[in-house]
Amino acid sequence: MVLEASELEKQLGDLSAWQCQSGRLVRTLTFRNFADALDFVNRVGKLAEEADHHPDILLHNWNQVTLTLWTHDVGGLTMLDVNLAHKIDAVVS
């Protein structure tokens, strides 16, 4: 079920590093080098497989990773996206 605007706003309170852009959650992270960025991508990939929910992942500028979350089959943001964002944040910390 797609999150209503009020519920989404409430959920984003705990996800301050994420931005809501065009109905998607987006976060860009910068790493020390390419190897660290790639390691992060692999860790996110493992989380995504475990959750059976897969973000768009862009590795760019040799050390930056941009993640984009939304639930493709319902065309919007759901708790699957919020939960995966929390799991990703835990990997970053």
PDB file of N, CA and C in Angstrom:
ATOM      1  N   MET A   1       0.834  -1.171   0.000  1.00  0.00           N
ATOM      2  CA  MET A   1       0.000   0.000   0.000  1.00  0.00           C
ATOM      3  C   MET A   1       0.894   1.255   0.000  1.00  0.00           C
ATOM      4  N   VAL A   2       0.601   2.169  -0.883  1.00  0.00           N
ATOM      5  CA  VAL A   2       1.349   3.413  -0.965  1.00  0.00           C
ATOM      6  C   VAL A   2       1.079   4.243   0.288  1.00  0.00           C
ATOM      7  N   LEU A   3       2.135   4.813   0.844  1.00  0.00           N
ATOM      8  CA  LEU A   3       1.996   5.631   2.057  1.00  0.00           C
ATOM      9  C   LEU A   3       1.327   6.962   1.724  1.00  0.00           C
ATOM     10  N   GLU A   4       0.368   7.337   2.557  1.00  0.00           N
ATOM     11  CA  GLU A   4      -0.256   8.655   2.447  1.00  0.00           C
ATOM     12  C   GLU A   4       0.783   9.720   2.818  1.00  0.00           C
ATOM     13  N   ALA A   5       0.586  10.932   2.363  1.00  0.00           N
ATOM     14  CA  ALA A   5       1.548  12.016   2.592  1.00  0.00           C
ATOM     15  C   ALA A   5       1.839  12.219   4.074  1.00  0.00           C
ATOM     16  N   SER A   6       0.821  12.167   4.913  1.00  0.00           N
ATOM     17  CA  SER A   6       1.032  12.395   6.351  1.00  0.00           C
ATOM     18  C   SER A   6       1.857  11.271   6.967  1.00  0.00           C
ATOM     19  N   GLU A   7       1.603  10.019   6.562  1.00  0.00           N
ATOM     20  CA  GLU A   7       2.366   8.890   7.082  1.00  0.00           C
ATOM     21  C   GLU A   7       3.803   8.942   6.573  1.00  0.00           C
ATOM     22  N   LEU A   8       3.973   9.310   5.321  1.00  0.00           N
ATOM     23  CA  LEU A   8       5.314   9.422   4.751  1.00  0.00           C
ATOM     24  C   LEU A   8       6.122  10.483   5.495  1.00  0.00           C
ATOM     25  N   GLU A   9       5.513  11.621   5.766  1.00  0.00           N
ATOM     26  CA  GLU A   9       6.202  12.685   6.500  1.00  0.00           C
ATOM     27  C   GLU A   9       6.632  12.190   7.884  1.00  0.00           C
ATOM     28  N   LYS A  10       5.764  11.458   8.547  1.00  0.00           N
ATOM     29  CA  LYS A  10       6.086  10.890   9.856  1.00  0.00           C
ATOM     30  C   LYS A  10       7.268   9.932   9.748  1.00  0.00           C
ATOM     31  N   GLN A  11       7.264   9.066   8.758  1.00  0.00           N
ATOM     32  CA  GLN A  11       8.331   8.087   8.579  1.00  0.00           C
ATOM     33  C   GLN A  11       9.655   8.755   8.216  1.00  0.00           C
ATOM     34  N   LEU A  12       9.613   9.833   7.467  1.00  0.00           N
ATOM     35  CA  LEU A  12      10.845  10.525   7.073  1.00  0.00           C
ATOM     36  C   LEU A  12      11.512  11.234   8.239  1.00  0.00           C
ATOM     37  N   GLY A  13      10.787  11.430   9.331  1.00  0.00           N
ATOM     38  CA  GLY A  13      11.386  12.043  10.516  1.00  0.00           C
ATOM     39  C   GLY A  13      12.569  11.256  11.036  1.00  0.00           C
ATOM     40  N   ASP A  14      12.545   9.956  10.853  1.00  0.00           N
ATOM     41  CA  ASP A  14      13.644   9.087  11.294  1.00  0.00           C
ATOM     42  C   ASP A  14      14.674   8.843  10.195  1.00  0.00           C
ATOM     43  N   LEU A  15      14.452   9.429   9.044  1.00  0.00           N
ATOM     44  CA  LEU A  15      15.339   9.199   7.893  1.00  0.00           C
ATOM     45  C   LEU A  15      15.845  10.537   7.346  1.00  0.00           C
ATOM     46  N   SER A  16      16.478  11.301   8.204  1.00  0.00           N
ATOM     47  CA  SER A  16      16.870  12.667   7.845  1.00  0.00           C
ATOM     48  C   SER A  16      17.886  12.744   6.705  1.00  0.00           C
ATOM     49  N   ALA A  17      18.629  11.673   6.468  1.00  0.00           N
ATOM     50  CA  ALA A  17      19.620  11.692   5.392  1.00  0.00           C
ATOM     51  C   ALA A  17      18.992  11.444   4.024  1.00  0.00           C
ATOM     52  N   TRP A  18      17.735  11.042   4.008  1.00  0.00           N
ATOM     53  CA  TRP A  18      17.032  10.730   2.765  1.00  0.00           C
ATOM     54  C   TRP A  18      16.177  11.918   2.348  1.00  0.00           C
ATOM     55  N   GLN A  19      16.062  12.109   1.048  1.00  0.00           N
ATOM     56  CA  GLN A  19      15.211  13.157   0.488  1.00  0.00           C
ATOM     57  C   GLN A  19      14.079  12.502  -0.285  1.00  0.00           C
ATOM     58  N   CYS A  20      12.912  13.098  -0.236  1.00  0.00           N
ATOM     59  CA  CYS A  20      11.803  12.630  -1.056  1.00  0.00           C
ATOM     60  C   CYS A  20      11.815  13.459  -2.337  1.00  0.00           C
ATOM     61  N   GLN A  21      12.045  12.789  -3.461  1.00  0.00           N
ATOM     62  CA  GLN A  21      12.122  13.463  -4.754  1.00  0.00           C
ATOM     63  C   GLN A  21      11.236  12.719  -5.751  1.00  0.00           C
ATOM     64  N   SER A  22      10.244  13.401  -6.261  1.00  0.00           N
ATOM     65  CA  SER A  22       9.346  12.823  -7.263  1.00  0.00           C
ATOM     66  C   SER A  22       8.765  11.484  -6.810  1.00  0.00           C
ATOM     67  N   GLY A  23       8.368  11.411  -5.555  1.00  0.00           N
ATOM     68  CA  GLY A  23       7.747  10.208  -5.035  1.00  0.00           C
ATOM     69  C   GLY A  23       8.700   9.064  -4.776  1.00  0.00           C
ATOM     70  N   ARG A  24       9.979   9.385  -4.611  1.00  0.00           N
ATOM     71  CA  ARG A  24      10.990   8.361  -4.337  1.00  0.00           C
ATOM     72  C   ARG A  24      11.896   8.838  -3.218  1.00  0.00           C
ATOM     73  N   LEU A  25      12.465   7.886  -2.470  1.00  0.00           N
ATOM     74  CA  LEU A  25      13.460   8.218  -1.448  1.00  0.00           C
ATOM     75  C   LEU A  25      14.831   8.153  -2.092  1.00  0.00           C
ATOM     76  N   VAL A  26      15.614   9.199  -1.901  1.00  0.00           N
ATOM     77  CA  VAL A  26      16.924   9.292  -2.532  1.00  0.00           C
ATOM     78  C   VAL A  26      17.963   9.690  -1.489  1.00  0.00           C
ATOM     79  N   ARG A  27      19.105   9.011  -1.557  1.00  0.00           N
ATOM     80  CA  ARG A  27      20.226   9.362  -0.683  1.00  0.00           C
ATOM     81  C   ARG A  27      21.520   9.188  -1.461  1.00  0.00           C
ATOM     82  N   THR A  28      22.401  10.181  -1.349  1.00  0.00           N
ATOM     83  CA  THR A  28      23.728  10.102  -1.960  1.00  0.00           C
ATOM     84  C   THR A  28      24.765  10.094  -0.855  1.00  0.00           C
ATOM     85  N   LEU A  29      25.714   9.160  -0.961  1.00  0.00           N
ATOM     86  CA  LEU A  29      26.791   9.034   0.019  1.00  0.00           C
ATOM     87  C   LEU A  29      28.126   9.178  -0.703  1.00  0.00           C
ATOM     88  N   THR A  30      29.092   9.747  -0.003  1.00  0.00           N
ATOM     89  CA  THR A  30      30.432   9.911  -0.541  1.00  0.00           C
ATOM     90  C   THR A  30      31.403   9.103   0.309  1.00  0.00           C
ATOM     91  N   PHE A  31      32.273   8.353  -0.363  1.00  0.00           N
ATOM     92  CA  PHE A  31      33.224   7.468   0.310  1.00  0.00           C
ATOM     93  C   PHE A  31      34.655   7.922   0.051  1.00  0.00           C
ATOM     94  N   ARG A  32      35.598   7.353   0.796  1.00  0.00           N
ATOM     95  CA  ARG A  32      37.011   7.726   0.662  1.00  0.00           C
ATOM     96  C   ARG A  32      37.567   7.404  -0.715  1.00  0.00           C
ATOM     97  N   ASN A  33      37.074   6.301  -1.277  1.00  0.00           N
ATOM     98  CA  ASN A  33      37.627   5.858  -2.559  1.00  0.00           C
ATOM     99  C   ASN A  33      36.638   4.915  -3.240  1.00  0.00           C
ATOM    100  N   PHE A  34      37.003   4.488  -4.436  1.00  0.00           N
ATOM    101  CA  PHE A  34      36.151   3.617  -5.231  1.00  0.00           C
ATOM    102  C   PHE A  34      35.902   2.288  -4.523  1.00  0.00           C
ATOM    103  N   ALA A  35      36.935   1.719  -3.927  1.00  0.00           N
ATOM    104  CA  ALA A  35      36.803   0.416  -3.268  1.00  0.00           C
ATOM    105  C   ALA A  35      35.785   0.476  -2.125  1.00  0.00           C
ATOM    106  N   ASP A  36      35.807   1.538  -1.341  1.00  0.00           N
ATOM    107  CA  ASP A  36      34.838   1.671  -0.249  1.00  0.00           C
ATOM    108  C   ASP A  36      33.418   1.842  -0.795  1.00  0.00           C
ATOM    109  N   ALA A  37      33.282   2.609  -1.867  1.00  0.00           N
ATOM    110  CA  ALA A  37      31.971   2.792  -2.483  1.00  0.00           C
ATOM    111  C   ALA A  37      31.437   1.463  -3.009  1.00  0.00           C
ATOM    112  N   LEU A  38      32.294   0.696  -3.647  1.00  0.00           N
ATOM    113  CA  LEU A  38      31.889  -0.597  -4.188  1.00  0.00           C
ATOM    114  C   LEU A  38      31.536  -1.578  -3.073  1.00  0.00           C
ATOM    115  N   ASP A  39      32.289  -1.548  -1.994  1.00  0.00           N
ATOM    116  CA  ASP A  39      31.975  -2.406  -0.844  1.00  0.00           C
ATOM    117  C   ASP A  39      30.596  -2.064  -0.284  1.00  0.00           C
ATOM    118  N   PHE A  40      30.292  -0.788  -0.197  1.00  0.00           N
ATOM    119  CA  PHE A  40      28.979  -0.358   0.280  1.00  0.00           C
ATOM    120  C   PHE A  40      27.876  -0.859  -0.652  1.00  0.00           C
ATOM    121  N   VAL A  41      28.081  -0.729  -1.951  1.00  0.00           N
ATOM    122  CA  VAL A  41      27.096  -1.211  -2.921  1.00  0.00           C
ATOM    123  C   VAL A  41      26.834  -2.701  -2.704  1.00  0.00           C
ATOM    124  N   ASN A  42      27.871  -3.464  -2.479  1.00  0.00           N
ATOM    125  CA  ASN A  42      27.701  -4.898  -2.246  1.00  0.00           C
ATOM    126  C   ASN A  42      26.943  -5.188  -0.956  1.00  0.00           C
ATOM    127  N   ARG A  43      27.198  -4.393   0.086  1.00  0.00           N
ATOM    128  CA  ARG A  43      26.465  -4.582   1.345  1.00  0.00           C
ATOM    129  C   ARG A  43      24.987  -4.238   1.177  1.00  0.00           C
ATOM    130  N   VAL A  44      24.712  -3.166   0.437  1.00  0.00           N
ATOM    131  CA  VAL A  44      23.315  -2.805   0.165  1.00  0.00           C
ATOM    132  C   VAL A  44      22.651  -3.888  -0.686  1.00  0.00           C
ATOM    133  N   GLY A  45      23.393  -4.434  -1.635  1.00  0.00           N
ATOM    134  CA  GLY A  45      22.858  -5.508  -2.458  1.00  0.00           C
ATOM    135  C   GLY A  45      22.446  -6.708  -1.627  1.00  0.00           C
ATOM    136  N   LYS A  46      23.231  -7.032  -0.634  1.00  0.00           N
ATOM    137  CA  LYS A  46      22.902  -8.159   0.247  1.00  0.00           C
ATOM    138  C   LYS A  46      21.629  -7.860   1.042  1.00  0.00           C
ATOM    139  N   LEU A  47      21.532  -6.651   1.579  1.00  0.00           N
ATOM    140  CA  LEU A  47      20.313  -6.260   2.306  1.00  0.00           C
ATOM    141  C   LEU A  47      19.091  -6.323   1.395  1.00  0.00           C
ATOM    142  N   ALA A  48      19.254  -5.849   0.175  1.00  0.00           N
ATOM    143  CA  ALA A  48      18.149  -5.836  -0.778  1.00  0.00           C
ATOM    144  C   ALA A  48      17.691  -7.253  -1.107  1.00  0.00           C
ATOM    145  N   GLU A  49      18.632  -8.145  -1.293  1.00  0.00           N
ATOM    146  CA  GLU A  49      18.274  -9.544  -1.571  1.00  0.00           C
ATOM    147  C   GLU A  49      17.542 -10.161  -0.388  1.00  0.00           C
ATOM    148  N   GLU A  50      18.025  -9.898   0.822  1.00  0.00           N
ATOM    149  CA  GLU A  50      17.372 -10.434   2.017  1.00  0.00           C
ATOM    150  C   GLU A  50      15.945  -9.904   2.160  1.00  0.00           C
ATOM    151  N   ALA A  51      15.737  -8.646   1.784  1.00  0.00           N
ATOM    152  CA  ALA A  51      14.421  -8.023   1.892  1.00  0.00           C
ATOM    153  C   ALA A  51      13.550  -8.300   0.663  1.00  0.00           C
ATOM    154  N   ASP A  52      14.143  -8.840  -0.388  1.00  0.00           N
ATOM    155  CA  ASP A  52      13.469  -9.026  -1.678  1.00  0.00           C
ATOM    156  C   ASP A  52      12.849  -7.709  -2.135  1.00  0.00           C
ATOM    157  N   HIS A  53      13.635  -6.653  -1.965  1.00  0.00           N
ATOM    158  CA  HIS A  53      13.209  -5.298  -2.347  1.00  0.00           C
ATOM    159  C   HIS A  53      14.467  -4.567  -2.805  1.00  0.00           C
ATOM    160  N   HIS A  54      14.502  -4.142  -4.048  1.00  0.00           N
ATOM    161  CA  HIS A  54      15.755  -3.714  -4.664  1.00  0.00           C
ATOM    162  C   HIS A  54      15.747  -2.238  -5.065  1.00  0.00           C
ATOM    163  N   PRO A  55      16.689  -1.468  -4.537  1.00  0.00           N
ATOM    164  CA  PRO A  55      16.791  -0.055  -4.914  1.00  0.00           C
ATOM    165  C   PRO A  55      17.500   0.098  -6.250  1.00  0.00           C
ATOM    166  N   ASP A  56      17.330   1.252  -6.854  1.00  0.00           N
ATOM    167  CA  ASP A  56      18.209   1.630  -7.945  1.00  0.00           C
ATOM    168  C   ASP A  56      19.495   2.117  -7.297  1.00  0.00           C
ATOM    169  N   ILE A  57      20.627   1.664  -7.824  1.00  0.00           N
ATOM    170  CA  ILE A  57      21.931   2.017  -7.261  1.00  0.00           C
ATOM    171  C   ILE A  57      22.789   2.600  -8.361  1.00  0.00           C
ATOM    172  N   LEU A  58      23.312   3.795  -8.128  1.00  0.00           N
ATOM    173  CA  LEU A  58      24.190   4.454  -9.082  1.00  0.00           C
ATOM    174  C   LEU A  58      25.526   4.733  -8.407  1.00  0.00           C
ATOM    175  N   LEU A  59      26.590   4.141  -8.927  1.00  0.00           N
ATOM    176  CA  LEU A  59      27.955   4.410  -8.457  1.00  0.00           C
ATOM    177  C   LEU A  59      28.557   5.387  -9.455  1.00  0.00           C
ATOM    178  N   HIS A  60      28.900   6.584  -8.991  1.00  0.00           N
ATOM    179  CA  HIS A  60      29.357   7.636  -9.906  1.00  0.00           C
ATOM    180  C   HIS A  60      30.459   8.475  -9.264  1.00  0.00           C
ATOM    181  N   ASN A  61      31.108   9.257 -10.101  1.00  0.00           N
ATOM    182  CA  ASN A  61      32.194  10.136  -9.642  1.00  0.00           C
ATOM    183  C   ASN A  61      33.223   9.386  -8.813  1.00  0.00           C
ATOM    184  N   TRP A  62      33.470   8.150  -9.127  1.00  0.00           N
ATOM    185  CA  TRP A  62      34.429   7.223  -8.536  1.00  0.00           C
ATOM    186  C   TRP A  62      34.249   6.932  -7.053  1.00  0.00           C
ATOM    187  N   ASN A  63      33.566   7.791  -6.303  1.00  0.00           N
ATOM    188  CA  ASN A  63      33.424   7.529  -4.864  1.00  0.00           C
ATOM    189  C   ASN A  63      32.049   7.887  -4.303  1.00  0.00           C
ATOM    190  N   GLN A  64      31.073   8.064  -5.157  1.00  0.00           N
ATOM    191  CA  GLN A  64      29.735   8.410  -4.691  1.00  0.00           C
ATOM    192  C   GLN A  64      28.737   7.340  -5.096  1.00  0.00           C
ATOM    193  N   VAL A  65      27.774   7.101  -4.211  1.00  0.00           N
ATOM    194  CA  VAL A  65      26.707   6.148  -4.478  1.00  0.00           C
ATOM    195  C   VAL A  65      25.385   6.866  -4.216  1.00  0.00           C
ATOM    196  N   THR A  66      24.502   6.815  -5.202  1.00  0.00           N
ATOM    197  CA  THR A  66      23.153   7.341  -5.028  1.00  0.00           C
ATOM    198  C   THR A  66      22.184   6.174  -5.045  1.00  0.00           C
ATOM    199  N   LEU A  67      21.370   6.108  -3.998  1.00  0.00           N
ATOM    200  CA  LEU A  67      20.357   5.070  -3.856  1.00  0.00           C
ATOM    201  C   LEU A  67      18.985   5.700  -4.062  1.00  0.00           C
ATOM    202  N   THR A  68      18.135   5.013  -4.803  1.00  0.00           N
ATOM    203  CA  THR A  68      16.766   5.471  -5.022  1.00  0.00           C
ATOM    204  C   THR A  68      15.824   4.328  -4.684  1.00  0.00           C
ATOM    205  N   LEU A  69      14.902   4.606  -3.774  1.00  0.00           N
ATOM    206  CA  LEU A  69      13.938   3.600  -3.319  1.00  0.00           C
ATOM    207  C   LEU A  69      12.520   4.003  -3.684  1.00  0.00           C
ATOM    208  N   TRP A  70      11.767   3.058  -4.192  1.00  0.00           N
ATOM    209  CA  TRP A  70      10.322   3.144  -4.339  1.00  0.00           C
ATOM    210  C   TRP A  70       9.832   1.765  -4.722  1.00  0.00           C
ATOM    211  N   THR A  71       8.587   1.502  -4.455  1.00  0.00           N
ATOM    212  CA  THR A  71       8.031   0.183  -4.732  1.00  0.00           C
ATOM    213  C   THR A  71       7.461   0.204  -6.147  1.00  0.00           C
ATOM    214  N   HIS A  72       8.188  -0.408  -7.049  1.00  0.00           N
ATOM    215  CA  HIS A  72       7.862  -0.356  -8.470  1.00  0.00           C
ATOM    216  C   HIS A  72       6.451  -0.853  -8.778  1.00  0.00           C
ATOM    217  N   ASP A  73       6.068  -1.980  -8.180  1.00  0.00           N
ATOM    218  CA  ASP A  73       4.796  -2.591  -8.565  1.00  0.00           C
ATOM    219  C   ASP A  73       3.560  -1.842  -8.089  1.00  0.00           C
ATOM    220  N   VAL A  74       3.714  -0.913  -7.132  1.00  0.00           N
ATOM    221  CA  VAL A  74       2.570  -0.091  -6.731  1.00  0.00           C
ATOM    222  C   VAL A  74       2.760   1.364  -7.139  1.00  0.00           C
ATOM    223  N   GLY A  75       3.924   1.687  -7.676  1.00  0.00           N
ATOM    224  CA  GLY A  75       4.167   3.020  -8.196  1.00  0.00           C
ATOM    225  C   GLY A  75       4.295   4.107  -7.145  1.00  0.00           C
ATOM    226  N   GLY A  76       4.837   3.767  -5.987  1.00  0.00           N
ATOM    227  CA  GLY A  76       5.006   4.777  -4.950  1.00  0.00           C
ATOM    228  C   GLY A  76       5.790   4.240  -3.776  1.00  0.00           C
ATOM    229  N   LEU A  77       5.840   5.032  -2.726  1.00  0.00           N
ATOM    230  CA  LEU A  77       6.590   4.666  -1.530  1.00  0.00           C
ATOM    231  C   LEU A  77       5.717   3.871  -0.573  1.00  0.00           C
ATOM    232  N   THR A  78       6.293   2.794  -0.050  1.00  0.00           N
ATOM    233  CA  THR A  78       5.601   1.930   0.900  1.00  0.00           C
ATOM    234  C   THR A  78       6.520   1.706   2.101  1.00  0.00           C
ATOM    235  N   MET A  79       6.026   0.948   3.051  1.00  0.00           N
ATOM    236  CA  MET A  79       6.847   0.607   4.210  1.00  0.00           C
ATOM    237  C   MET A  79       8.036  -0.263   3.814  1.00  0.00           C
ATOM    238  N   LEU A  80       7.966  -0.975   2.707  1.00  0.00           N
ATOM    239  CA  LEU A  80       9.145  -1.711   2.223  1.00  0.00           C
ATOM    240  C   LEU A  80      10.307  -0.750   2.009  1.00  0.00           C
ATOM    241  N   ASP A  81      10.024   0.409   1.431  1.00  0.00           N
ATOM    242  CA  ASP A  81      11.065   1.402   1.169  1.00  0.00           C
ATOM    243  C   ASP A  81      11.597   1.999   2.468  1.00  0.00           C
ATOM    244  N   VAL A  82      10.694   2.329   3.366  1.00  0.00           N
ATOM    245  CA  VAL A  82      11.086   2.906   4.653  1.00  0.00           C
ATOM    246  C   VAL A  82      11.950   1.912   5.428  1.00  0.00           C
ATOM    247  N   ASN A  83      11.516   0.666   5.475  1.00  0.00           N
ATOM    248  CA  ASN A  83      12.267  -0.350   6.215  1.00  0.00           C
ATOM    249  C   ASN A  83      13.647  -0.580   5.618  1.00  0.00           C
ATOM    250  N   LEU A  84      13.738  -0.629   4.283  1.00  0.00           N
ATOM    251  CA  LEU A  84      15.043  -0.821   3.656  1.00  0.00           C
ATOM    252  C   LEU A  84      15.934   0.399   3.887  1.00  0.00           C
ATOM    253  N   ALA A  85      15.369   1.584   3.855  1.00  0.00           N
ATOM    254  CA  ALA A  85      16.160   2.794   4.136  1.00  0.00           C
ATOM    255  C   ALA A  85      16.761   2.731   5.545  1.00  0.00           C
ATOM    256  N   HIS A  86      15.987   2.270   6.506  1.00  0.00           N
ATOM    257  CA  HIS A  86      16.503   2.123   7.868  1.00  0.00           C
ATOM    258  C   HIS A  86      17.646   1.104   7.918  1.00  0.00           C
ATOM    259  N   LYS A  87      17.500  -0.003   7.222  1.00  0.00           N
ATOM    260  CA  LYS A  87      18.550  -1.019   7.186  1.00  0.00           C
ATOM    261  C   LYS A  87      19.812  -0.473   6.532  1.00  0.00           C
ATOM    262  N   ILE A  88      19.639   0.297   5.474  1.00  0.00           N
ATOM    263  CA  ILE A  88      20.795   0.897   4.798  1.00  0.00           C
ATOM    264  C   ILE A  88      21.474   1.887   5.735  1.00  0.00           C
ATOM    265  N   ASP A  89      20.707   2.714   6.422  1.00  0.00           N
ATOM    266  CA  ASP A  89      21.279   3.671   7.371  1.00  0.00           C
ATOM    267  C   ASP A  89      22.087   2.953   8.453  1.00  0.00           C
ATOM    268  N   ALA A  90      21.629   1.796   8.882  1.00  0.00           N
ATOM    269  CA  ALA A  90      22.363   1.044   9.900  1.00  0.00           C
ATOM    270  C   ALA A  90      23.710   0.561   9.370  1.00  0.00           C
ATOM    271  N   VAL A  91      23.795   0.260   8.084  1.00  0.00           N
ATOM    272  CA  VAL A  91      25.055  -0.166   7.470  1.00  0.00           C
ATOM    273  C   VAL A  91      26.026   1.013   7.378  1.00  0.00           C
ATOM    274  N   VAL A  92      25.504   2.195   7.154  1.00  0.00           N
ATOM    275  CA  VAL A  92      26.336   3.396   7.023  1.00  0.00           C
ATOM    276  C   VAL A  92      26.922   3.805   8.352  1.00  0.00           C
ATOM    277  N   SER A  93      26.154   3.668   9.428  1.00  0.00           N
ATOM    278  CA  SER A  93      26.590   4.126  10.753  1.00  0.00           C
ATOM    279  C   SER A  93      27.824   3.410  11.234  1.00  0.00           C
TER     280      SER A  93
END
